XYZ file of C-alpha atoms in Angstrom:
593
model
C 1.960 27.303 -31.161
C 5.595 27.534 -32.423
C 4.481 26.622 -35.972
C 1.778 29.287 -35.854
C 4.278 31.912 -34.688
C 6.757 30.941 -37.451
C 4.087 31.135 -40.165
C 3.075 34.513 -38.872
C 6.660 35.724 -39.200
C 6.515 36.932 -35.582
C 10.341 37.210 -34.912
C 10.904 33.511 -34.521
C 12.891 31.323 -36.938
C 13.965 27.684 -37.167
C 17.685 26.995 -37.123
C 17.645 23.312 -38.079
C 16.205 21.248 -40.844
C 14.039 19.189 -38.562
C 12.562 22.338 -37.078
C 13.237 21.252 -33.507
C 15.296 24.299 -32.540
C 14.289 27.888 -32.860
C 15.673 31.328 -32.130
C 14.306 34.893 -31.832
C 15.286 37.478 -34.343
C 18.641 38.783 -33.003
C 17.406 42.386 -32.512
C 14.282 41.066 -30.613
C 16.533 38.811 -28.529
C 18.770 41.714 -27.662
C 15.608 43.693 -26.723
C 14.429 40.972 -24.391
C 17.811 40.665 -22.756
C 18.002 44.433 -22.203
C 14.482 44.363 -20.627
C 15.609 41.612 -18.219
C 18.737 43.371 -17.250
C 16.793 46.522 -16.542
C 13.709 44.985 -14.944
C 14.886 41.797 -13.197
C 18.692 41.673 -13.035
C 18.512 39.429 -9.926
C 16.898 36.623 -11.885
C 19.468 36.258 -14.647
C 21.999 34.089 -12.697
C 19.201 31.761 -11.504
C 17.842 31.358 -15.010
C 21.355 30.435 -16.281
C 21.799 27.959 -13.422
C 18.434 26.309 -14.271
C 19.393 26.300 -18.004
C 22.629 24.609 -17.053
C 20.821 21.922 -15.123
C 18.322 21.350 -17.837
C 20.923 21.234 -20.645
C 22.988 18.745 -18.649
C 19.974 16.484 -18.215
C 19.472 16.571 -22.008
C 23.104 15.646 -22.586
C 24.013 19.120 -23.989
C 27.177 19.476 -21.944
C 28.776 22.439 -23.823
C 25.540 24.378 -23.335
C 25.291 23.301 -19.684
C 28.845 24.442 -18.840
C 28.324 27.792 -20.736
C 25.240 28.527 -18.667
C 26.852 27.554 -15.420
C 29.763 29.891 -16.257
C 27.265 32.641 -17.074
C 25.647 32.079 -13.719
C 29.129 32.451 -12.163
C 28.466 29.113 -10.389
C 31.965 27.871 -10.802
C 31.472 24.745 -8.692
C 28.591 23.666 -10.807
C 30.502 24.404 -13.991
C 33.535 22.440 -12.682
C 31.347 19.478 -11.794
C 29.671 19.425 -15.156
C 32.928 19.818 -16.975
C 34.704 17.157 -14.897
C 32.145 14.512 -16.128
C 32.755 15.195 -19.704
C 36.056 16.990 -20.238
C 38.241 13.941 -20.970
C 35.585 12.634 -23.428
C 35.755 16.077 -25.051
C 39.509 15.868 -25.389
C 39.384 12.365 -26.818
C 36.801 13.307 -29.402
C 38.777 16.371 -30.552
C 36.742 19.117 -28.808
C 39.936 20.373 -27.216
C 39.515 24.101 -27.958
C 36.034 24.057 -26.251
C 37.598 22.322 -23.244
C 40.393 24.774 -23.025
C 38.100 27.875 -23.293
C 35.870 26.546 -20.565
C 38.628 25.534 -18.113
C 40.450 28.805 -18.377
C 37.459 30.599 -16.993
C 37.373 28.439 -13.870
C 39.198 29.305 -10.606
C 42.299 27.095 -10.457
C 41.243 25.702 -7.070
C 38.077 24.278 -8.672
C 40.211 22.556 -11.210
C 42.923 21.004 -9.094
C 40.576 19.452 -6.578
C 38.880 17.341 -9.343
C 41.384 14.696 -10.730
C 39.422 14.126 -13.948
C 39.131 17.845 -14.659
C 42.851 18.425 -13.799
C 43.927 15.754 -16.365
C 41.728 17.408 -19.056
C 43.110 20.842 -18.067
C 46.676 19.604 -18.605
C 45.754 18.239 -22.071
C 43.770 21.429 -22.962
C 46.584 23.730 -21.829
C 49.010 21.877 -24.165
C 46.704 22.216 -27.084
C 46.051 25.896 -26.295
C 49.799 26.600 -26.143
C 49.793 27.495 -22.433
C 52.862 25.450 -21.844
C 53.646 26.853 -18.423
C 50.177 26.028 -17.214
C 50.407 22.593 -18.665
C 53.737 21.813 -16.931
C 52.214 23.070 -13.623
C 49.110 20.846 -14.048
C 51.226 17.824 -14.829
C 53.451 18.408 -11.787
C 50.224 18.764 -9.622
C 49.004 15.429 -10.923
C 52.346 13.812 -10.114
C 52.374 15.201 -6.536
C 48.863 13.958 -5.988
C 49.834 10.544 -7.205
C 53.097 10.356 -5.146
C 53.183 7.318 -3.003
C 50.158 5.749 -4.772
C 50.318 2.964 -7.306
C 51.161 5.293 -10.205
C 47.542 5.215 -11.506
C 48.128 8.206 -13.795
C 51.694 7.461 -14.881
C 50.489 6.607 -18.386
C 48.500 9.799 -18.677
C 51.463 11.817 -17.595
C 53.606 10.055 -20.135
C 51.026 10.879 -22.851
C 50.900 14.488 -21.699
C 54.625 14.952 -21.712
C 54.735 13.331 -25.183
C 52.216 15.845 -26.501
C 54.033 18.731 -24.793
C 57.209 17.841 -26.709
C 55.296 17.552 -29.946
C 53.541 20.963 -29.545
C 56.928 22.636 -28.627
C 58.646 21.066 -31.720
C 61.133 18.877 -29.859
C 60.948 16.101 -32.417
C 64.101 14.129 -31.456
C 62.886 14.054 -27.845
C 59.537 12.752 -28.958
C 61.162 9.678 -30.521
C 63.172 9.057 -27.306
C 59.893 9.217 -25.204
C 58.012 6.927 -27.610
C 60.899 4.384 -27.423
C 60.749 4.358 -23.578
C 57.011 4.018 -23.573
C 57.043 0.967 -25.896
C 58.885 -0.977 -23.215
C 55.684 -0.980 -21.101
C 52.767 -0.601 -23.345
C 50.585 -3.221 -21.702
C 49.533 -0.855 -18.971
C 48.475 1.955 -21.277
C 44.959 2.819 -22.102
C 43.906 2.625 -25.759
C 43.918 6.436 -26.047
C 47.495 6.789 -24.705
C 48.705 3.813 -26.756
C 47.244 5.363 -29.877
C 48.774 8.664 -29.054
C 52.232 7.114 -28.629
C 51.879 5.138 -31.900
C 50.834 8.293 -33.798
C 53.897 10.095 -32.264
C 56.144 7.275 -33.407
C 54.690 7.491 -36.907
C 55.229 11.231 -36.973
C 58.923 10.693 -36.108
C 59.389 7.901 -38.561
C 57.922 10.013 -41.322
C 60.490 12.779 -40.437
C 63.227 10.231 -40.619
C 61.990 8.848 -44.008
C 61.100 5.474 -42.513
C 57.728 5.129 -44.127
C 57.201 1.363 -43.575
C 57.820 1.804 -39.830
C 55.480 4.780 -39.897
C 52.736 2.796 -41.557
C 53.134 0.069 -38.870
C 52.780 2.691 -36.172
C 49.655 4.017 -37.690
C 48.170 0.520 -37.881
C 48.792 0.162 -34.149
C 47.142 3.531 -33.459
C 44.022 2.545 -35.397
C 43.921 -0.900 -33.704
C 43.988 0.737 -30.284
C 41.582 3.581 -30.917
C 38.910 2.329 -33.354
C 37.170 0.290 -30.612
C 36.863 3.369 -28.357
C 36.207 5.751 -31.364
C 38.935 8.129 -30.212
C 38.289 10.562 -33.099
C 41.246 12.862 -32.323
C 43.860 10.129 -32.522
C 42.195 8.537 -35.530
C 42.062 11.855 -37.364
C 45.789 12.310 -36.863
C 46.420 8.732 -38.033
C 44.436 9.444 -41.246
C 46.359 12.633 -41.785
C 49.851 11.117 -41.235
C 48.869 8.353 -43.685
C 47.859 10.946 -46.232
C 51.090 12.831 -45.569
C 53.069 9.743 -46.549
C 51.086 9.557 -49.751
C 51.755 13.200 -50.467
C 55.479 12.799 -50.004
C 55.297 9.881 -52.440
C 53.443 12.056 -54.866
C 50.218 9.934 -54.705
C 47.750 12.767 -54.665
C 44.622 10.725 -55.405
C 45.362 8.273 -52.575
C 45.898 11.128 -50.191
C 42.645 12.824 -51.224
C 40.741 9.635 -50.716
C 42.083 9.211 -47.238
C 41.414 12.788 -46.244
C 37.858 12.869 -47.717
C 37.036 9.854 -45.608
C 38.588 11.364 -42.508
C 36.593 14.678 -43.072
C 33.307 12.729 -43.640
C 33.853 11.008 -40.370
C 34.624 14.119 -38.519
C 31.504 15.714 -39.819
C 29.374 12.680 -39.028
C 30.736 12.838 -35.421
C 29.688 16.534 -35.230
C 33.219 17.715 -34.918
C 33.564 19.624 -38.230
C 34.915 22.703 -36.427
C 36.720 20.941 -33.576
C 40.372 20.208 -33.380
C 39.933 16.917 -35.274
C 38.330 18.846 -38.194
C 41.095 21.319 -38.147
C 43.925 18.866 -38.531
C 42.107 17.067 -41.385
C 41.314 20.429 -43.065
C 44.976 21.345 -42.970
C 46.107 18.356 -44.967
C 43.039 18.571 -47.250
C 43.790 22.211 -48.008
C 47.287 21.185 -48.985
C 45.937 18.526 -51.332
C 43.373 20.933 -52.879
C 46.046 23.516 -53.363
C 48.371 21.045 -55.026
C 45.585 19.938 -57.480
C 44.822 23.624 -58.112
C 41.283 23.455 -56.712
C 41.802 27.031 -55.505
C 38.228 27.977 -54.445
C 37.702 24.960 -52.346
C 41.138 25.285 -50.834
C 40.557 28.980 -49.933
C 37.246 28.082 -48.343
C 39.037 25.630 -46.016
C 41.742 27.938 -45.216
C 39.428 30.776 -44.343
C 37.169 28.555 -42.210
C 39.942 26.741 -40.291
C 42.883 29.144 -39.858
C 41.622 30.413 -36.444
C 41.243 26.875 -35.165
C 44.619 25.789 -36.409
C 46.292 28.869 -34.889
C 44.595 27.879 -31.578
C 45.292 24.133 -31.577
C 47.655 23.186 -34.434
C 51.058 21.507 -34.317
C 53.965 23.572 -35.819
C 53.757 21.593 -39.094
C 50.010 22.499 -39.389
C 50.706 26.128 -38.727
C 53.442 26.301 -41.413
C 51.487 24.382 -44.013
C 48.291 26.363 -43.635
C 50.008 29.792 -43.432
C 52.162 28.988 -46.455
C 49.098 27.845 -48.439
C 47.169 30.986 -47.290
C 50.055 33.196 -48.487
C 50.207 31.525 -51.870
C 46.495 31.808 -52.351
C 46.856 35.571 -51.848
C 49.565 35.682 -54.532
C 47.315 33.797 -56.865
C 44.532 36.366 -56.254
C 47.006 39.228 -56.754
C 46.997 40.247 -53.102
C 50.664 40.242 -52.383
C 50.493 42.550 -49.231
C 47.798 40.196 -47.750
C 50.228 37.309 -48.375
C 53.037 39.118 -46.565
C 50.585 39.757 -43.697
C 49.944 36.035 -43.335
C 53.659 35.399 -43.065
C 54.042 38.077 -40.494
C 51.362 36.393 -38.431
C 53.184 33.019 -38.629
C 56.421 34.830 -37.625
C 54.673 36.355 -34.604
C 53.186 33.153 -33.476
C 56.657 31.589 -33.493
C 58.007 34.498 -31.357
C 55.168 34.357 -28.918
C 55.374 30.589 -28.285
C 59.114 30.358 -28.468
C 58.977 27.944 -31.496
C 61.813 29.109 -33.792
C 60.811 26.938 -36.763
C 57.620 28.968 -37.263
C 59.598 32.198 -37.676
C 62.248 30.456 -39.843
C 59.496 29.058 -42.113
C 58.008 32.552 -42.504
C 61.437 33.878 -43.619
C 61.951 31.082 -46.070
C 58.575 31.732 -47.731
C 59.611 35.376 -47.957
C 62.576 34.208 -50.125
C 59.998 32.882 -52.559
C 58.016 36.199 -52.398
C 61.243 38.207 -52.962
C 62.261 36.144 -56.018
C 58.775 36.436 -57.532
C 59.291 40.273 -57.256
C 62.849 40.119 -58.639
C 64.039 41.430 -55.290
C 67.200 39.339 -55.030
C 68.670 41.420 -52.217
C 65.439 41.016 -50.193
C 65.447 37.285 -50.933
C 69.070 36.918 -49.773
C 68.276 38.763 -46.500
C 65.205 36.443 -45.898
C 67.363 33.427 -46.654
C 69.970 34.453 -44.083
C 67.265 34.786 -41.478
C 65.435 31.634 -42.356
C 68.528 29.435 -42.600
C 69.029 29.343 -38.802
C 71.866 26.866 -38.791
C 71.521 26.092 -35.053
C 67.841 25.496 -35.403
C 67.917 23.196 -38.442
C 70.937 21.263 -37.005
C 68.982 20.631 -33.804
C 66.679 18.335 -35.800
C 69.588 16.075 -36.841
C 68.423 13.534 -39.298
C 64.717 14.549 -38.837
C 63.158 16.301 -41.744
C 59.872 17.940 -40.628
C 56.934 17.282 -42.842
C 56.253 21.013 -43.545
C 59.779 21.292 -45.021
C 59.341 18.545 -47.568
C 59.271 20.832 -50.675
C 60.149 24.172 -48.949
C 63.343 24.039 -46.841
C 66.588 26.036 -46.460
C 68.306 24.043 -49.207
C 65.597 24.684 -51.824
C 65.429 28.314 -50.774
C 69.234 28.631 -51.126
C 69.219 26.873 -54.543
C 66.565 29.278 -55.830
C 68.580 32.297 -54.742
C 71.775 30.958 -56.308
C 70.041 30.346 -59.577
C 68.436 33.820 -59.570
C 71.825 35.297 -58.956
C 73.346 33.365 -61.811
C 75.498 31.174 -59.674
C 74.355 27.903 -61.123
C 77.788 26.290 -60.773
C 77.596 26.768 -56.988
C 74.183 25.155 -56.980
C 75.073 22.100 -58.988
C 76.716 19.712 -56.489
C 74.097 20.130 -53.654
C 71.261 20.081 -56.157
C 72.402 16.711 -57.631
C 72.927 15.294 -54.213
C 69.546 16.314 -52.949
C 67.826 15.042 -56.061
C 69.467 11.704 -55.809
C 68.605 11.438 -52.076
C 64.894 12.313 -52.824
C 64.634 9.846 -55.597
C 66.165 7.000 -53.650
C 63.960 7.660 -50.666
C 60.769 7.692 -52.757
C 60.092 11.402 -52.025
C 58.650 11.941 -55.398
C 57.066 15.377 -54.611
C 60.411 16.707 -53.516
C 62.175 15.203 -56.430
C 59.832 17.009 -58.910
C 60.603 20.306 -57.263
C 64.347 19.539 -57.490
C 64.044 18.505 -61.108
C 62.559 21.904 -61.898
C 65.535 23.503 -60.264
C 67.926 21.308 -62.301
C 66.095 22.365 -65.463
C 66.523 26.015 -64.547
C 70.265 25.380 -63.854
C 70.738 23.760 -67.318
C 68.807 26.562 -69.025
C 70.985 29.265 -67.332
C 74.026 27.411 -68.659
C 72.726 27.545 -72.196
C 72.190 23.781 -72.332
C 68.608 24.095 -73.773
C 68.244 20.585 -75.060
C 69.165 19.044 -71.671
C 67.074 21.563 -69.872
C 64.021 20.665 -71.982
C 64.520 16.992 -71.422
C 64.548 17.438 -67.562
C 61.567 19.762 -67.745
C 59.535 17.249 -69.733
C 60.547 14.522 -67.247
C 59.187 16.727 -64.412
C 56.036 17.519 -66.379
C 55.324 13.814 -67.025
C 55.938 12.956 -63.404
C 53.584 15.658 -62.190
C 50.823 14.546 -64.629
C 51.014 10.834 -63.613
C 50.776 11.808 -59.933
C 48.126 14.422 -60.326
C 50.421 17.215 -59.056
C 49.948 20.683 -60.366
C 51.191 23.441 -58.056
C 54.522 21.786 -57.353
C 55.226 22.828 -60.986
C 53.028 25.894 -61.515
C 54.386 27.628 -58.360
C 57.665 27.828 -60.272
C 56.172 29.166 -63.477
C 57.725 32.593 -62.987
C 61.223 30.987 -63.244
C 60.630 28.537 -66.097
C 58.776 30.627 -68.636
C 61.328 29.891 -71.417
C 61.079 26.109 -70.732
C 57.356 26.205 -70.860
C 57.205 28.057 -74.105
C 59.432 25.509 -75.840
C 57.542 22.521 -74.555
C 54.777 21.023 -76.737
C 53.997 17.505 -75.534
C 51.837 16.957 -78.560
C 51.869 13.171 -78.125
C 50.193 13.283 -74.644
C 46.993 15.334 -74.294
C 47.092 14.860 -70.500
C 49.928 17.407 -70.232
C 48.159 20.294 -72.106
C 46.133 21.543 -69.077
C 49.210 21.618 -66.920
C 51.290 23.353 -69.655
C 48.470 25.910 -70.085
C 48.458 26.573 -66.418
C 52.201 27.276 -66.562
C 51.886 29.762 -69.340
C 51.592 32.731 -68.858
C 53.210 32.747 -65.384
C 50.412 33.744 -62.926
C 50.634 36.394 -60.354
C 53.917 37.760 -61.555
C 54.738 41.243 -60.253
C 56.533 42.335 -63.536
C 55.071 45.455 -65.112
C 54.543 43.889 -68.552
C 52.039 41.291 -67.260
C 48.581 42.288 -66.183
C 47.603 40.581 -62.930
C 44.032 39.361 -62.516
C 42.239 40.751 -59.543
C 38.817 39.001 -59.691
C 37.976 39.267 -56.053
C 38.574 43.033 -55.757
C 36.692 43.914 -58.912
C 33.726 41.750 -58.083
C 33.393 43.037 -54.606
C 33.359 46.610 -55.876
C 30.804 45.819 -58.548
C 28.310 43.923 -56.406
C 29.669 43.967 -52.804
C 29.898 40.148 -53.040
C 31.748 38.327 -50.268
C 34.706 35.948 -50.920
C 32.358 33.002 -50.199
C 29.684 34.231 -52.533
C 32.295 34.499 -55.319
C 33.392 30.989 -54.669
C 29.810 29.820 -54.963
C 29.443 31.742 -58.165
C 32.575 30.255 -59.739
C 31.309 26.734 -59.050
C 27.897 27.706 -60.335
C 29.406 28.968 -63.586
C 31.180 25.531 -63.981
C 27.783 23.856 -63.821
C 27.844 22.622 -60.187
C 24.609 21.663 -58.496
C 23.869 22.864 -55.012
C 24.920 19.432 -53.654
C 28.127 19.469 -55.602
C 28.971 23.064 -54.496
C 28.246 22.196 -50.947
C 30.568 19.157 -51.179
C 33.384 21.201 -52.838
C 33.115 24.060 -50.216
C 32.445 21.691 -47.243
C 29.153 23.366 -46.469
C 25.596 22.183 -46.145
C 23.089 22.504 -49.048
C 21.013 24.795 -46.808
C 23.970 27.145 -46.502
C 24.538 27.146 -50.323
C 20.782 28.027 -50.765
C 21.286 30.910 -48.367
C 24.320 32.155 -50.257
C 22.356 31.849 -53.552
C 19.526 33.918 -52.127
C 21.826 36.728 -51.167
C 23.565 36.525 -54.612
C 20.299 36.775 -56.407
C 19.330 39.804 -54.350
C 22.619 41.556 -54.998
C 22.631 40.780 -58.675
C 18.935 41.516 -59.147
C 17.996 38.118 -60.540
C 16.174 34.969 -59.363
C 17.801 32.670 -61.883
C 21.153 30.888 -61.267
C 22.100 30.906 -64.915
C 21.457 34.562 -65.137
C 23.404 35.260 -61.916
C 26.516 33.367 -63.150
C 26.290 35.084 -66.522
C 26.005 38.584 -65.030
C 28.858 37.882 -62.632
C 30.972 36.486 -65.517
C 30.246 39.499 -67.798
C 31.253 41.884 -65.033
C 34.512 40.042 -64.348
C 33.552 38.801 -60.922
C 34.359 35.191 -61.857
């Protein structure tokens, strides 16, 4: 009967490839709901309650909880959620858990121990730190006088609370205390603690110890398939490779992690978001701008909801620079304003400081030295950065107060002031194996030498940085500085090494400069005016022009082939063609791609 209705185009459509699930046309569904509200309003809650029970019996717990909440049967919703909430947390569906729990009356939560523990975890991830603290204290009171059955979970919660509120030194102290009694911890908590130890060791530059921590986390959590912990382990491992400038190794690790997340059905869960953040950074670094922008657009809301401070900084900074590359400076400033506001709302000063430091970069790109100096003063919060001690947060690896200050000093012509600190920072980065940071500092050294009229030495340092970037597959570490090294780029030839030519070409002319004598490309704006194409459709068209198959485009944009086919149908309709080659050619001719 369903097949006949679908063939007859009678307002019913399949929503999956196997044609097991169907939906009404949205307008028809709205019409039916309106008829029910008008004609049988008393039946709606009962139908939702029955739908909740049926969904639970089929193992569709998200749908079951949603229907129970729609029925306003909070006791049923709490019972359903209590049976699955901790599994949802462990598998990375933290945002779903948090959204469901926040709609329940608190008395329904606190009377169910499993749900209360999940509520504490979810409140941490959802940045409701006051609620999280209250839930943790409720668990401790309920356990008082017992055998401490939830001590380990409380330890894990407090560890996560410290991480999400950016108290990195305290995280390390807590991890050290937990390691004295790891035998009583569950695999999930043990993996959580090991990941936290790795995070701290990365911030201290102790990469061998961090790798050992990550191995322990995987050993604990692989047998129970704790996807959330394992996703973080993969991302921290990729972060170490990025710091070392091994972009290919980082990409391989993150591709594997993303494939696993997708296979587990958690593409848009918290696990997918953390992997997407690191993967977006890799794609930006390798100059795969369209794929990077697709990830940023898809995952920004999830990262804002559930991300650690490092993730928020990395993704917002990447988004801001993507806007610069597209000639959308005001939109980039808007992204930085959002990061600043999140920091103010959550009381996490590093977020606001990072937004100001990125404004230093924006100001110098605009030749607004006074604006850059003001942003530097606000971003170089001495009390904040000193509070981290020897810890160097991951998000500050190639963008920190020192690099921002060196840029400003060079822009002001104060290269002599910059020299001692620059040389010390470069030596420290090279000795610690922080190759990506060293390349950024090498470029600053080349600028310093150029400003002093020492062109031969400047060119030698610049060529050293170029060769280091090529060997590591790094692109944007250099090209993001193109506005400041134009003279160096023009003198460089590298005729003996053809691998350098594409990178050199990317450097010249300097992209996205705000100077009046350079025309800025605005492909997205022009294309949307010409055809009313969406950003996603433009991304598909660009990859189509490069010869990508539907499968390859789907892989690059982290979409399904069915979704790509849908985009292509809409593109054909807008461009008035049914041929992919013609569509790409028309868009290219009109300047859309």
